Each structure stands twice: as C-alpha cells, then as structure tokens.
PDB file of C-alpha atoms in Angstrom:
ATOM      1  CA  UNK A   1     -39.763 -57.575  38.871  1.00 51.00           C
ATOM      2  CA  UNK A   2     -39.066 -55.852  35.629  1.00 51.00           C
ATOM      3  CA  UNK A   3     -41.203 -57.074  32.781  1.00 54.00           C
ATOM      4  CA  UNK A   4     -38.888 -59.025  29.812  1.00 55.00           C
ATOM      5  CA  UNK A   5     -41.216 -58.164  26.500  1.00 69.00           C
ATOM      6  CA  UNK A   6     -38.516 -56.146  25.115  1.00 85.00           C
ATOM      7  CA  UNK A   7     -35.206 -55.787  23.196  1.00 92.00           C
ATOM      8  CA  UNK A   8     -32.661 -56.486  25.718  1.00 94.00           C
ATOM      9  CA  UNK A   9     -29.404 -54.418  24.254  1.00 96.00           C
ATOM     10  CA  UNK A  10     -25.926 -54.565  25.512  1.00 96.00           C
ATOM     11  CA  UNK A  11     -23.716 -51.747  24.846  1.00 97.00           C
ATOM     12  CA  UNK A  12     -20.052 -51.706  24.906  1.00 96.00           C
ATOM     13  CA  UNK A  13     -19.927 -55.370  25.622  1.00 96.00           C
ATOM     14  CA  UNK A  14     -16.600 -56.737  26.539  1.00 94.00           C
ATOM     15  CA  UNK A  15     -16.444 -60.719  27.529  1.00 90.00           C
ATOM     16  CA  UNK A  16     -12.568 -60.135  28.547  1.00 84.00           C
ATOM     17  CA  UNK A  17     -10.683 -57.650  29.370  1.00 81.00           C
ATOM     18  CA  UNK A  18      -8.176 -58.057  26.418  1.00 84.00           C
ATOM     19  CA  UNK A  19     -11.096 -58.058  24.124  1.00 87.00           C
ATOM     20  CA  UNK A  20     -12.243 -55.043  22.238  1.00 92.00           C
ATOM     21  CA  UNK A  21     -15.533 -53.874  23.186  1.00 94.00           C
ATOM     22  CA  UNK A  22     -19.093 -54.933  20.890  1.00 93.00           C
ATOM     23  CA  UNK A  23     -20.672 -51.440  20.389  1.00 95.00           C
ATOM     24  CA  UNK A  24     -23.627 -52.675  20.374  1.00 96.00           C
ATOM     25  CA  UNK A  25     -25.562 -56.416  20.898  1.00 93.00           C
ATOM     26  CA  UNK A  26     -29.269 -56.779  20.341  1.00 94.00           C
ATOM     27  CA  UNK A  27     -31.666 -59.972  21.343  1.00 92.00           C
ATOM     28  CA  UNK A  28     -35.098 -60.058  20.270  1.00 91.00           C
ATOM     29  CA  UNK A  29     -37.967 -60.772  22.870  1.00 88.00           C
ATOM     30  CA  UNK A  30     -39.663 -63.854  21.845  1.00 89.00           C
ATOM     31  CA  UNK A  31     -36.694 -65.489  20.120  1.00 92.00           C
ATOM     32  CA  UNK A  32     -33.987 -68.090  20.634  1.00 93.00           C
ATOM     33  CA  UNK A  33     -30.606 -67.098  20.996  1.00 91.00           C
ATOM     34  CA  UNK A  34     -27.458 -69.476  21.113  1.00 93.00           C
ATOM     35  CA  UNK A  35     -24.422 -68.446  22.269  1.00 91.00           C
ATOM     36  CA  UNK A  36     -21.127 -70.514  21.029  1.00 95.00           C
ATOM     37  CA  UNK A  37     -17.556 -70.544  21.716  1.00 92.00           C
ATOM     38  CA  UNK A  38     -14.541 -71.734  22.693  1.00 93.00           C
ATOM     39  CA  UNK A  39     -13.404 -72.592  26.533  1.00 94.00           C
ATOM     40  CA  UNK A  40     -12.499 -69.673  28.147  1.00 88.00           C
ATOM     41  CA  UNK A  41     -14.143 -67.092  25.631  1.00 87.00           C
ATOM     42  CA  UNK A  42     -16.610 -65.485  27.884  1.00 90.00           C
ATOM     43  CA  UNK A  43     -19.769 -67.551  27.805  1.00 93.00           C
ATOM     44  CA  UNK A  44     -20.231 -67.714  31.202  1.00 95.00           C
ATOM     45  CA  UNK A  45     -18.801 -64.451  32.209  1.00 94.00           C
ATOM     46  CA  UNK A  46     -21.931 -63.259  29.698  1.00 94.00           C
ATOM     47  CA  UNK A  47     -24.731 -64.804  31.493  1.00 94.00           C
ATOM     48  CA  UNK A  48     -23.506 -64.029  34.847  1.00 96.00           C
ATOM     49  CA  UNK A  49     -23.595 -60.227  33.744  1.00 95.00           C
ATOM     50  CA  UNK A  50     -26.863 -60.199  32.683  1.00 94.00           C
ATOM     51  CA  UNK A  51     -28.135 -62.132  35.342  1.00 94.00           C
ATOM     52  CA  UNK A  52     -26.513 -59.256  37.834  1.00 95.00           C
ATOM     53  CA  UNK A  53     -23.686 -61.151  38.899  1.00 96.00           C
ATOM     54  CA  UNK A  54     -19.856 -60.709  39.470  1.00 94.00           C
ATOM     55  CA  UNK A  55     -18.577 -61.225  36.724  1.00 92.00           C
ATOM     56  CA  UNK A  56     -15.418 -60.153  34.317  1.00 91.00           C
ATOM     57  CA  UNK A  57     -17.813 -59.316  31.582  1.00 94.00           C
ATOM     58  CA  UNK A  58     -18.977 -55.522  31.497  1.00 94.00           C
ATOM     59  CA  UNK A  59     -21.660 -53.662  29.443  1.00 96.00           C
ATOM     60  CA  UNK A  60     -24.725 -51.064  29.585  1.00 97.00           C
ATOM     61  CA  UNK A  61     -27.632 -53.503  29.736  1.00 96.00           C
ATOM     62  CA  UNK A  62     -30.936 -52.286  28.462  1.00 95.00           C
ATOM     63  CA  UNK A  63     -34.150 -54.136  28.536  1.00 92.00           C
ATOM     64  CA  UNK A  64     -36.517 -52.045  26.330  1.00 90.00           C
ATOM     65  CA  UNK A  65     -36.701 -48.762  28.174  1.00 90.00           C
ATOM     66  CA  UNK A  66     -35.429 -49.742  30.884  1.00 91.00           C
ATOM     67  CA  UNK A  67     -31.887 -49.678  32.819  1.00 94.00           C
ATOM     68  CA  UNK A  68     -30.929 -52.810  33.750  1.00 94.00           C
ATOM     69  CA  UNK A  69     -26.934 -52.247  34.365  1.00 94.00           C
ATOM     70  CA  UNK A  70     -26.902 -51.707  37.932  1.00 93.00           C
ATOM     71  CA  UNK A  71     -30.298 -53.376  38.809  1.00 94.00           C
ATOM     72  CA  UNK A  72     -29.923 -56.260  41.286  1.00 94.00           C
ATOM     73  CA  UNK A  73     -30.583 -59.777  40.084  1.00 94.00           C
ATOM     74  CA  UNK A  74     -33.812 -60.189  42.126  1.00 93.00           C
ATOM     75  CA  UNK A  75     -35.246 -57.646  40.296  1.00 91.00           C
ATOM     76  CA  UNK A  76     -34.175 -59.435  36.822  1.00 85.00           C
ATOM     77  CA  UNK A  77     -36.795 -61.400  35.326  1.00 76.00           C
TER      78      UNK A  77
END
C-alpha cells in the first residue's frame, strides 16, 4: 500500500466531459477537504477516480512523489 503523508495533486482534472479541464488541484495531507455541488456536477465521478475506479472523471493523480493515475485501487490507501 502506498503511504498517504503527502500532497495528493490532480492535474488536468475534468469532472465531465463538457467541462474544461482544472490545470491543477492540490489537497493537503492532514487536512479536511469538502467537496460541494450541484446534482450531477461530478462529485461522485471525483471520488471514484481517485479511489481507482471507472469513472467519467479523468486526471494525472499524484500523491507526493508518487504516480497514482494508473495504480489499482488496492494499492490506494
């Protein structure tokens, strides 16, 4: 299992396919993030992708140094 004491930073995020991509999303280790929207605007589709997932959602997923993006989701801490 890959160790979670780092950054995790999505690049070229995109929730939907119709949306323009985030360059770039950062979440600090040790904090609380909250993610809000309306139905239908890619809150699921998010944690599904970084839990390894299908999912519509696509990005480069980095945890600290490492390359999460094609790592499967029993590896994922």
């Amino acid at each position: 299992m890959v160790c979670c004491a780092a950054m995790l930073t999505l690049t070229n995020l995109r929730l939907t396919a119709e949306m323009q991509p985030l360059p770039q999303v950062q979440f600090a280790a040790g904090q609380i993030h909250v993610v809000l929207g309306r139905n239908r605007s890619g809150k699921t589709a998010l944690c599904r992708l970084l839990a390894g997932l299908p999912s519509s959602a696509s990005a480069q997923i980095q945890m600290g140094d490492a390359d999460w993006t094609q790592l499967a989701p029993r590896h994922r801490s």
